[in-house]
XYZ file of C-alpha atoms in Angstrom:
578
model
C 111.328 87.215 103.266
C 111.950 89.723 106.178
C 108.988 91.694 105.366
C 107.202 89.226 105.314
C 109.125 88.223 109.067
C 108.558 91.551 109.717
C 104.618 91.713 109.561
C 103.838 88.654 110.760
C 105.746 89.685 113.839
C 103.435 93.032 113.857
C 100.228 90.677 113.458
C 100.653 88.406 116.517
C 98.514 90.097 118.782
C 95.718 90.090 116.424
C 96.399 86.634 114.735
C 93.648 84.845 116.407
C 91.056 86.883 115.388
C 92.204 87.187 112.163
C 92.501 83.191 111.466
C 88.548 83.184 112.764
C 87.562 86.555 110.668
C 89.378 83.863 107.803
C 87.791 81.444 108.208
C 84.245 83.156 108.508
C 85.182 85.084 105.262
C 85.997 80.975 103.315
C 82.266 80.562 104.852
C 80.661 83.314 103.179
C 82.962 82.600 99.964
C 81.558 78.912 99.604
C 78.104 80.873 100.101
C 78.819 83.082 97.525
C 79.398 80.513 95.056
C 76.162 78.288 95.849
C 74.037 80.978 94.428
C 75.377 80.421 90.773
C 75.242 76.663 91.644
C 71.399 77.076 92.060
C 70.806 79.537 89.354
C 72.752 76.971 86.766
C 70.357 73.838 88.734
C 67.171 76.200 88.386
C 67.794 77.161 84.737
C 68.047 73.423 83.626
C 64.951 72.251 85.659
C 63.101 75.203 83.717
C 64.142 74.388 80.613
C 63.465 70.477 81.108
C 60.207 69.728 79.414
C 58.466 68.783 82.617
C 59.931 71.322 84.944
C 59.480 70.061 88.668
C 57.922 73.520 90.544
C 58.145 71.773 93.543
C 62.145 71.166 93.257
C 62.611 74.757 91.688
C 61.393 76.359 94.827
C 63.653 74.304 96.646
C 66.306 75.571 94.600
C 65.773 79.048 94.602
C 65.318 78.694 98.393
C 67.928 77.318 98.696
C 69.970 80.601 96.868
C 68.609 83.529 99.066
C 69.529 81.176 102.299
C 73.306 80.905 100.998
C 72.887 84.659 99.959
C 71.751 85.648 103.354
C 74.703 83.232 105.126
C 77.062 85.225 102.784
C 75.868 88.226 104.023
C 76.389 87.266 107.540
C 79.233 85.993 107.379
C 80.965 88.382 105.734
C 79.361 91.604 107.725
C 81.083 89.647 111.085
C 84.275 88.535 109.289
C 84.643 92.423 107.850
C 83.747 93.679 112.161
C 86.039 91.291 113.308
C 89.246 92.255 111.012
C 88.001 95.767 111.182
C 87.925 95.362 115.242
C 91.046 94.225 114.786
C 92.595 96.969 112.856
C 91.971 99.576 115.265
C 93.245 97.036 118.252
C 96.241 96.945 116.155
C 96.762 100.155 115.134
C 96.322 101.377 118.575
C 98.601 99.229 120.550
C 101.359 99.547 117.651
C 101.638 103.491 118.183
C 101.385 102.871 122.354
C 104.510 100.372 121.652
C 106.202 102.656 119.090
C 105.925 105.551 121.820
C 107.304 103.558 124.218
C 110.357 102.381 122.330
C 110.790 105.842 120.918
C 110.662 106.617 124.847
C 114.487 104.511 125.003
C 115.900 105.277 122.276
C 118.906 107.900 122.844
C 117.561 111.903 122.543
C 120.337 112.488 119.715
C 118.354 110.055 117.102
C 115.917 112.281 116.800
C 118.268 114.982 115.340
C 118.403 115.377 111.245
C 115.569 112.967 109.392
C 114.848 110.961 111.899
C 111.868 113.041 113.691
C 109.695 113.536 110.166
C 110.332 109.842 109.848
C 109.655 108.833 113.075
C 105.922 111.220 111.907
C 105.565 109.051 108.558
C 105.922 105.577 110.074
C 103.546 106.334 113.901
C 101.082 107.855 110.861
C 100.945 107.139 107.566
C 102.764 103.455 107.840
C 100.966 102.431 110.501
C 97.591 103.080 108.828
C 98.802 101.468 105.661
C 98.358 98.178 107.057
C 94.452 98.746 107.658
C 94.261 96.968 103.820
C 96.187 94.273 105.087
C 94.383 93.766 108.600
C 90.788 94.706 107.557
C 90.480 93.172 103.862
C 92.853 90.686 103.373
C 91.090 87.925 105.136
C 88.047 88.393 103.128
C 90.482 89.589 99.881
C 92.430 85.824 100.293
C 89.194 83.726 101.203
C 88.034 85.050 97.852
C 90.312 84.305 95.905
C 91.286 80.594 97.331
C 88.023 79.050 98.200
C 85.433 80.546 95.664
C 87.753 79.347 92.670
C 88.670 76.217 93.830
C 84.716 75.342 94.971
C 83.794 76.921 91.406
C 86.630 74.786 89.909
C 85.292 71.108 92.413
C 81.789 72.031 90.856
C 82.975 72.220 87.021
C 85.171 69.230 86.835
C 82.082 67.561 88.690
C 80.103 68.190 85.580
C 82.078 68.075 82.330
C 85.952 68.211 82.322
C 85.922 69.181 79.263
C 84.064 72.429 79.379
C 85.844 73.040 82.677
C 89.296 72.756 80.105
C 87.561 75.528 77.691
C 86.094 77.612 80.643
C 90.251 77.869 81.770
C 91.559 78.750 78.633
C 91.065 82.085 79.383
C 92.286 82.490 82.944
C 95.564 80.221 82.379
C 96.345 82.830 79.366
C 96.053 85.636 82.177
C 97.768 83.995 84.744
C 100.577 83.009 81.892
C 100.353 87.063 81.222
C 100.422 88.596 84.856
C 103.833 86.259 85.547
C 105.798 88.118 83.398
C 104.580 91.419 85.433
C 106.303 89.797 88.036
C 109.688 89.627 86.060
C 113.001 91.508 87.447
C 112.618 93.819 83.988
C 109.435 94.912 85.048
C 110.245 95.516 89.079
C 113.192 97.650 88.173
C 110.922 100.062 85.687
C 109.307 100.411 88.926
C 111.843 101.314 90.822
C 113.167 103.548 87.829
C 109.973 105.210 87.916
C 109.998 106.080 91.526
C 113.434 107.280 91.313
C 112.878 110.082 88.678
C 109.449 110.632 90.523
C 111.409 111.565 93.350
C 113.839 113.581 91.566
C 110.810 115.519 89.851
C 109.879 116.105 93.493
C 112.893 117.560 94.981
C 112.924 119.796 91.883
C 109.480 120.958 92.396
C 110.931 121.646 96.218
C 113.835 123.265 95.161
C 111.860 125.527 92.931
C 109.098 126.666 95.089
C 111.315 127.592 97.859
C 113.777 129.077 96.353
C 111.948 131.171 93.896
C 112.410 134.364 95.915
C 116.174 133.615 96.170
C 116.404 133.020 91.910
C 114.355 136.224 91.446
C 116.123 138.538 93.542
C 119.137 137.771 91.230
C 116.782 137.602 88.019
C 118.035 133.746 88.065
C 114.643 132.063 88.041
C 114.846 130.520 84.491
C 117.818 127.924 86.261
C 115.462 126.275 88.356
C 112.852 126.211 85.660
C 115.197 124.689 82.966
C 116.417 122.288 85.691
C 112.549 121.557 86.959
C 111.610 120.823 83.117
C 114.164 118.526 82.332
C 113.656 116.332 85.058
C 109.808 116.554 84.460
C 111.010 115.937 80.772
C 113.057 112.868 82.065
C 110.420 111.337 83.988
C 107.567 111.578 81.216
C 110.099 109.290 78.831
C 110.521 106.745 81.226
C 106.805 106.812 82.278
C 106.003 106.591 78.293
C 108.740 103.713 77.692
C 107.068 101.905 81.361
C 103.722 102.255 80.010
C 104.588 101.139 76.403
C 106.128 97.860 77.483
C 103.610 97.218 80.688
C 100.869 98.509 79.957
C 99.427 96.998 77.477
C 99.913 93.534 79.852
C 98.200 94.798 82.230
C 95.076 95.817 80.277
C 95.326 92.391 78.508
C 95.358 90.364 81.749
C 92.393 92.525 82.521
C 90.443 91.705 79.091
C 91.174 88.150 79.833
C 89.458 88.058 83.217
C 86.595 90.184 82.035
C 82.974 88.288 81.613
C 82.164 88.721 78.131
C 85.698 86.838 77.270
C 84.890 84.368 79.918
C 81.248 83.778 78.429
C 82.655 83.948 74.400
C 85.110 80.891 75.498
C 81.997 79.471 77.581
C 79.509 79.663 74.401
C 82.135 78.345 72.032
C 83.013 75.421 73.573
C 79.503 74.768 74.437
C 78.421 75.108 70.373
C 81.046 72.767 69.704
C 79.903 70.042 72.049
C 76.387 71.006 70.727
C 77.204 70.367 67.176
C 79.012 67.122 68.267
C 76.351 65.928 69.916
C 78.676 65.952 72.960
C 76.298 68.352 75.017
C 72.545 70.112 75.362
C 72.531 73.909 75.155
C 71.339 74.089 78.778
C 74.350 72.115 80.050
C 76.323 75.192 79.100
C 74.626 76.995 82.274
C 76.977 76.197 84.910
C 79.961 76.870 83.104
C 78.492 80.748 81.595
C 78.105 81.043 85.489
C 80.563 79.973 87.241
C 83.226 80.379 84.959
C 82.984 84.241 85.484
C 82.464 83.842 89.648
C 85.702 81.807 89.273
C 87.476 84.872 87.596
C 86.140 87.481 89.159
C 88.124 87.546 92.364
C 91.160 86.800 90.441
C 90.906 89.819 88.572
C 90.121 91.584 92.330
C 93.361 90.191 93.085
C 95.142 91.728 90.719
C 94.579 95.248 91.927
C 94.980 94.697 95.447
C 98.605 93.684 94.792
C 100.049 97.291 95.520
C 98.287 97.200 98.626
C 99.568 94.006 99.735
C 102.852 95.798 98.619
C 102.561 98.696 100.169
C 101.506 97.449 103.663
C 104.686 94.836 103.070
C 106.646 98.017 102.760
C 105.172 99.224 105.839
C 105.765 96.863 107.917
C 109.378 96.705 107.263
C 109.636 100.173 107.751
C 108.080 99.685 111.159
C 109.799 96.690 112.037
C 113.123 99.159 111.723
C 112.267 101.826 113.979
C 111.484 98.873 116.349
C 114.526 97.468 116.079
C 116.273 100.808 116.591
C 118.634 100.312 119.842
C 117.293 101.837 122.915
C 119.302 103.442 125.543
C 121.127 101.086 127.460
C 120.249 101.806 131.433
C 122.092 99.896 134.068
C 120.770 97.594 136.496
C 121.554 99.725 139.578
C 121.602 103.178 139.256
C 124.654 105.449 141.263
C 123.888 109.133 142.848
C 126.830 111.692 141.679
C 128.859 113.279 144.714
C 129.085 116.436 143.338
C 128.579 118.650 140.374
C 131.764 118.544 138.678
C 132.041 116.667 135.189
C 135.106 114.964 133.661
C 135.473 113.870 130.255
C 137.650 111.168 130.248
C 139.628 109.667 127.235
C 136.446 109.963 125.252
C 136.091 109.087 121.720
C 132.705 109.294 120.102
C 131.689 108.176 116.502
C 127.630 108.472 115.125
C 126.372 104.923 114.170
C 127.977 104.017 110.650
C 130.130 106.924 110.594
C 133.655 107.172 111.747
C 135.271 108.863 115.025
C 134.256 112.633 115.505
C 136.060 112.835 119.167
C 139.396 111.550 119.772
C 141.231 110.885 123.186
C 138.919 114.031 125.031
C 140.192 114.749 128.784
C 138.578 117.635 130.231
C 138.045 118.746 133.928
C 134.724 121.009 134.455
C 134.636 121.846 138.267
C 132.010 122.588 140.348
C 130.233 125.703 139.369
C 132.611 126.736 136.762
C 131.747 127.995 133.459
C 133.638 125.878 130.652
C 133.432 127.501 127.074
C 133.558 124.997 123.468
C 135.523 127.066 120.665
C 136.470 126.449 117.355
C 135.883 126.230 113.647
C 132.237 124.385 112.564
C 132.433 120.254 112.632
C 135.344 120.189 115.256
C 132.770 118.617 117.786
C 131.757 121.003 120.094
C 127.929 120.328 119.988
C 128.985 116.525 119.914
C 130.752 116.899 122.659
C 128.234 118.628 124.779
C 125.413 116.710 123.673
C 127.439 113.774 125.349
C 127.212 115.257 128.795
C 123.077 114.798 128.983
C 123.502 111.837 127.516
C 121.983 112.396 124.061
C 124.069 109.632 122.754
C 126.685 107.506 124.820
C 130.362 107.632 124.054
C 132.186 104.973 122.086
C 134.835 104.654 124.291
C 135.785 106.371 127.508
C 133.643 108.062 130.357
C 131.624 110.687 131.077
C 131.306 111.632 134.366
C 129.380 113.694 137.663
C 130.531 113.790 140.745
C 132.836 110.556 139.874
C 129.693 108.409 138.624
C 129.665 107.391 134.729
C 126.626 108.958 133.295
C 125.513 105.939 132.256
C 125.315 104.649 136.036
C 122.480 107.349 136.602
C 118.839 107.199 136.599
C 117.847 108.652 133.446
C 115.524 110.959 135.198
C 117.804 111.595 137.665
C 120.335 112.718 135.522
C 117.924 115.146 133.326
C 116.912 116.982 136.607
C 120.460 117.253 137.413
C 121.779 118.503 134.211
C 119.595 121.065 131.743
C 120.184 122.032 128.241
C 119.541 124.805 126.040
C 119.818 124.711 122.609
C 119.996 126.797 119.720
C 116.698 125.630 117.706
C 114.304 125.710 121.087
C 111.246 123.260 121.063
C 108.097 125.162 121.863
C 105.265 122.484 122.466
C 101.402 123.268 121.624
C 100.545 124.023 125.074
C 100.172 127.308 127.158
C 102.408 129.290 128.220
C 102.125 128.270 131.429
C 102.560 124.173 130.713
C 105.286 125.376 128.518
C 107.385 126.699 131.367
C 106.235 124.159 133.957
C 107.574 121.414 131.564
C 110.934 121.870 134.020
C 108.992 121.138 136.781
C 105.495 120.041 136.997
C 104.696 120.522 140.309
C 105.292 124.075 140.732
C 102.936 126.667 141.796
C 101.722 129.445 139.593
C 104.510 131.816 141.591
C 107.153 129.727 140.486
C 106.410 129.992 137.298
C 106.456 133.462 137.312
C 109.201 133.878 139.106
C 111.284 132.019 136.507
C 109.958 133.648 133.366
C 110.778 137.173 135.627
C 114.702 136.173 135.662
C 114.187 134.822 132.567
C 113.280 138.482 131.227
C 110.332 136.835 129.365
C 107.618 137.821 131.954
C 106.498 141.369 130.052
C 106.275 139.706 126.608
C 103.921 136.538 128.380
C 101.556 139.677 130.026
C 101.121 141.209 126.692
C 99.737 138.171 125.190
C 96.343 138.039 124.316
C 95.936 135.539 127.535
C 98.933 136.057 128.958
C 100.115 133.077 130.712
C 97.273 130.703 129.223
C 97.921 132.062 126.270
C 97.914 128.579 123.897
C 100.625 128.796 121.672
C 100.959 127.440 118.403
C 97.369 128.849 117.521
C 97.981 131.320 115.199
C 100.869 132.392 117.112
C 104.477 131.850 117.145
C 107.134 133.403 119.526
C 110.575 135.028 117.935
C 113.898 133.159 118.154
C 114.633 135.050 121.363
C 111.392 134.630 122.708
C 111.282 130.992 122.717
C 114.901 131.074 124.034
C 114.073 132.874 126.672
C 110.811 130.816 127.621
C 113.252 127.796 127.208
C 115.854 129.938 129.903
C 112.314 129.961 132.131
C 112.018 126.141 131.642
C 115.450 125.444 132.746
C 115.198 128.030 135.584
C 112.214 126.532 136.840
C 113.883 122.625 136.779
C 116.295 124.338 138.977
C 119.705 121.617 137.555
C 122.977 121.905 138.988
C 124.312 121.293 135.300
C 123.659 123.390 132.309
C 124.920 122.587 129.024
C 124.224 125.755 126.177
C 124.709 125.006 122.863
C 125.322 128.048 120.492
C 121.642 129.139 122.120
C 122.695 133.211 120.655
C 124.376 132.026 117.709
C 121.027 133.148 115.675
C 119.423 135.973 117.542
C 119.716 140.014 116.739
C 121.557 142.124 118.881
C 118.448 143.526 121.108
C 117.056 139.713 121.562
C 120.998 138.637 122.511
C 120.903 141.215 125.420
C 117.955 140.235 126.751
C 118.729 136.257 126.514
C 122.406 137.176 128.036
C 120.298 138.762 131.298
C 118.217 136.073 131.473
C 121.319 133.504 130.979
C 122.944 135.412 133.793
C 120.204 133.998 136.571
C 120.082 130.791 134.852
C 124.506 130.391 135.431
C 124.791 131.560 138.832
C 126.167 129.119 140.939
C 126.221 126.194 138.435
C 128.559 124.125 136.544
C 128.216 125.274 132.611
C 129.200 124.054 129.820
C 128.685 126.525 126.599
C 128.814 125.783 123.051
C 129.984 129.499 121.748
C 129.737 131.322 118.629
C 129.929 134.433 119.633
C 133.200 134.869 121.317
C 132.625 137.795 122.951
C 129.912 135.936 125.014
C 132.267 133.917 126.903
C 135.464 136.427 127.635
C 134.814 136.003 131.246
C 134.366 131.778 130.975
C 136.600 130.157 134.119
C 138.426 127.779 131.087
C 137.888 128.582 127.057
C 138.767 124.827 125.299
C 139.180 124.914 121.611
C 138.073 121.895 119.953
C 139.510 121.144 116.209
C 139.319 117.998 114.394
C 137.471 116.157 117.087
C 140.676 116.716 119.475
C 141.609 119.825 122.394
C 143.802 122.063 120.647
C 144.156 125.316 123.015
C 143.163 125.431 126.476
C 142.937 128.531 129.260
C 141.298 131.644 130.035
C 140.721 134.396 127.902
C 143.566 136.594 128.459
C 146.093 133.321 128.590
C 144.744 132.346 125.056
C 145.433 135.649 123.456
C 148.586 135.753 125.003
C 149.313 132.174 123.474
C 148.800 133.783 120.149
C 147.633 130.693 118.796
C 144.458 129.515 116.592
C 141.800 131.521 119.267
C 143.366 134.350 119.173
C 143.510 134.418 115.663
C 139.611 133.965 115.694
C 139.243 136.383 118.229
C 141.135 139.167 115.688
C 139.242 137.732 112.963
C 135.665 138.247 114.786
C 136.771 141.386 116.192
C 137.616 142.859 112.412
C 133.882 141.973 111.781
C 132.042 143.508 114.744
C 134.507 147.003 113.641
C 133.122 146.912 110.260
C 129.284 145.858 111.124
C 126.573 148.522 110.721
């Protein structure tokens, strides 16, 4: 029931429109049935041995005008739903920007961006079947039967009984399409569908990798037998369902409709019970009463899949937005203090434990330590890209959480290691930090930056539109990110690992850029490198999620302890590099 909760919540705004696009589609449905009324009225009166032109006219009349209405109807039933749609469509991706606006920056990390992609795109336009053609789809199916069904029993219950024979066998049918056997061969079938996907994934992209070690039969073997896999339960799906599916469809199809329709009709005929031409309006609207039953047959994976949807949506709109308080604080200064924090990701369980640590004022504070001890958690915290679980984090003696979102990100910039380059120019790119400045500015930032010679040999230089056939390198973009930051001017940088993937020539030049980016500012730095931060004010080694080793460079190896044992370790690697 909570999809269905979940899309009539997503409907609201457009429910009034669709409830009169409804009821102009049950309109043109009753329209669409008087035609076969008249031709079944007209056929009798011709066969009558004293056919009554004047009455047959009438008749026939009488069909084009409902045909016409139909028409009408359903051409501003189908603009109204169809208006609706795009309302609809449009005002869900405006609200599903917004809320994506509040929720906290570190939700966008792993999955969550493609998905984010799949729902604002492809989920959103997957209820188009539901908004557009489901008025007209449902007004078919309810009122032209159950008119078609009024006008039958009007005229001979009996051959109304015969004329359902056929439809109650593929109603009886489709019900056991709805058993829990036949759902979970669904759900069996997607599963190994999306294991023969991640195969096929797994052996496009790493086919160079398999046949540089003359290893590509393994992923082939591995791709086959899950193809293999698949096909057997797609056979055993098709050899149980399939057949009930095609049947239902035979059932509903007009020649079986009329073959019932004639039979019973020959019978009353021999009987005496009926004329031949009484069999008229049954042959008629016997097969307009099973014709959008059939229709609804197929549109059942749309209804579905736009279900689906909308739970899907409903989710990422339920997805907890950044708390903000009601009054927001101004720091005093620009140190930061981490105090007794503990932080766990949603559903998972504490990766920081008990954290106390003093960054002051324009000191340089350096995260060490092996990979998952929480050093990019623990930065990430400081801009607020998730809030802690417990504990503070604090600037100038205010909780982060006190501060003015926007207030805070000028105050405090961040580079990290996988940089975002937007489609934009060069230009925009860099005045992302601050929109406002002048064309000098901008310069001027991507000089100390060191990225200022690299932006003049573009093919525009600074209007250069990137993403157009062209991509900047690792350090590149790191260094147009160093420009960005530059430009915002914060009092606060956090870097996390932003070297840890770069060549040697693109680390020197990002290190001269980082060194006018650091002057005079608190930092916090996420290192890989160690040799990058020798001359940090404090070096803090994080393990486990807790502070193990604390002090300067020279205090740490003189501690002997677990840095200085990476230190030798990193040092015996650099000796024996090429």
């Amino acid at each position: 029931m909570s999809d269905w909760r979940d899309l009539a919540a997503l409907l609201a705004p457009v429910r009034g429109r669709l409830l009169g696009a409804g009821a102009l589609q049950a309109l043109a449905a009753l329209c669409g049935v008087l035609p076969y009324i008249a031709m079944a009225q007209l056929g009798a009166l011709l066969l009558a041995s004293d056919v009554d032109a004047g009455r047959a006219w009438n008749v026939l009349w009488l069909a084009l005008a409902a045909l016409c209405l139909r028409q009408l109807t359903t051409a501003l039933g189908l603009h109204l739903t169809h208006l609706a749609d795009a309302d609809l469509q449009c005002q869900l991706r405006l609200r599903l920007a917004r809320h994506l606006s509040r929720v906290p920056l570190g939700w966008y990390a792993g999955s969550n961006a493609a998905k984010v992609n799949e729902i604002v795109q492809r989920d959103v336009a997957a209820l188009h079947r539901l908004v557009a053609h489901a008025p007209s789809d449902l007004a078919a199916v309810v009122v032209a039967p159950m008119a078609c069904l009024a006008w039958l029993l009007h005229t001979d219950w009996r051959m109304t009984a015969v004329t359902l024979v056929a439809p109650a066998l593929a109603w009886w049918r489709y019900r056991g399409m709805a058993a829990p056997a036949f759902r979970e061969g669904q759900a069996q079938l997607q599963r190994t569908g999306g294991e023969l996907a991640a195969a096929m994934v797994e052996l496009v992209q790493g086919m160079a990798v398999f046949k540089t070690y003359a290893q590509e039969a393994l992923p082939q073997a591995r791709f086959h037998a899950v193809a293999a896999r698949h096909a057997r339960q797609f056979l055993a799906w098709v050899r149980r369902w399939g057949g009930m599916g095609a049947l239902v469809d035979v059932l509903l199809s007009p020649p079986v409709v009329l073959a019932f329709v004639v039979s019973g009709a020959w019978l009353g005929a021999q009987t005496g019970a009926m004329a031949p031409a009484q069999m008229l309006p049954f042959a008629l609207l016997g097969m307009a009463l099973c014709a959008p039953v059939a229709a609804l047959g197929h549109g059942a994976d749309d209804l579905k899949g736009g279900l689906a949807a909308a739970h899907r949506i409903g989710a990422l709109l339920a997805e907890a937005p950044m708390p903000q308080a009601a009054t927001s604080l101004l720091p005093a200064g620009d140190d930061v203090r981490y105090e007794q924090v503990r932080f766990a990701y949603p559903g998972s369980a504490d990766v920081l434990h008990g954290i106390d640590l003093c960054l002051p004022a324009g000191s340089v504070t350096a995260l060490v330590g092996p990979s998952g001890g929480g050093k990019s958690t623990l930065a990430m915290l400081l801009p607020r890209l998730w809030d802690v679980t417990a504990g503070a984090v604090r600037i100038g003696g205010v909780d982060v959480r006190q501060i003015d979102p926007a207030m805070l990100y000028a105050r405090v910039g961040f580079v990290l290691q996988h940089t975002q380059v937007l489609r934009l120019s060069v230009r925009d790119n860099i005045r992302l930090g601050r929109p406002e400045a002048s064309d000098v500015q901008v310069e001027a930032a991507a000089r100390a930056a060191h990225i200022h010679a690299r932006i003049t040999a573009l093919p525009q230089g600074y209007d250069t539109l990137l993403g157009e056939g062209l991509a900047l390198s690792g350090g590149e973009a790191q260094r147009l990110a160093i420009a960005r930051t530059l430009l915002a001017d914060p009092r606060i940088v956090v870097l996390d690992e932003a070297m840890a993937a770069l060549d040697p020539e693109s680390e020197a030049q990002v290190q001269a850029g980082l060194s006018a980016l650091l002057a005079g500012r608190t930092v916090l730095v996420v290192a890989h490198r160690l040799q990058t931060i020798v001359q940090a004010d404090q070096i803090v080694l994080l393990d486990g999620g807790r502070i193990g080793e604390r002090g300067t460079h020279a205090q740490l190896l003189a501690a002997r302890g677990r840095y200085a044992a990476l230190w030798a370790a990193q040092s015996r690697v650099d000796e024996v590099a090429p």
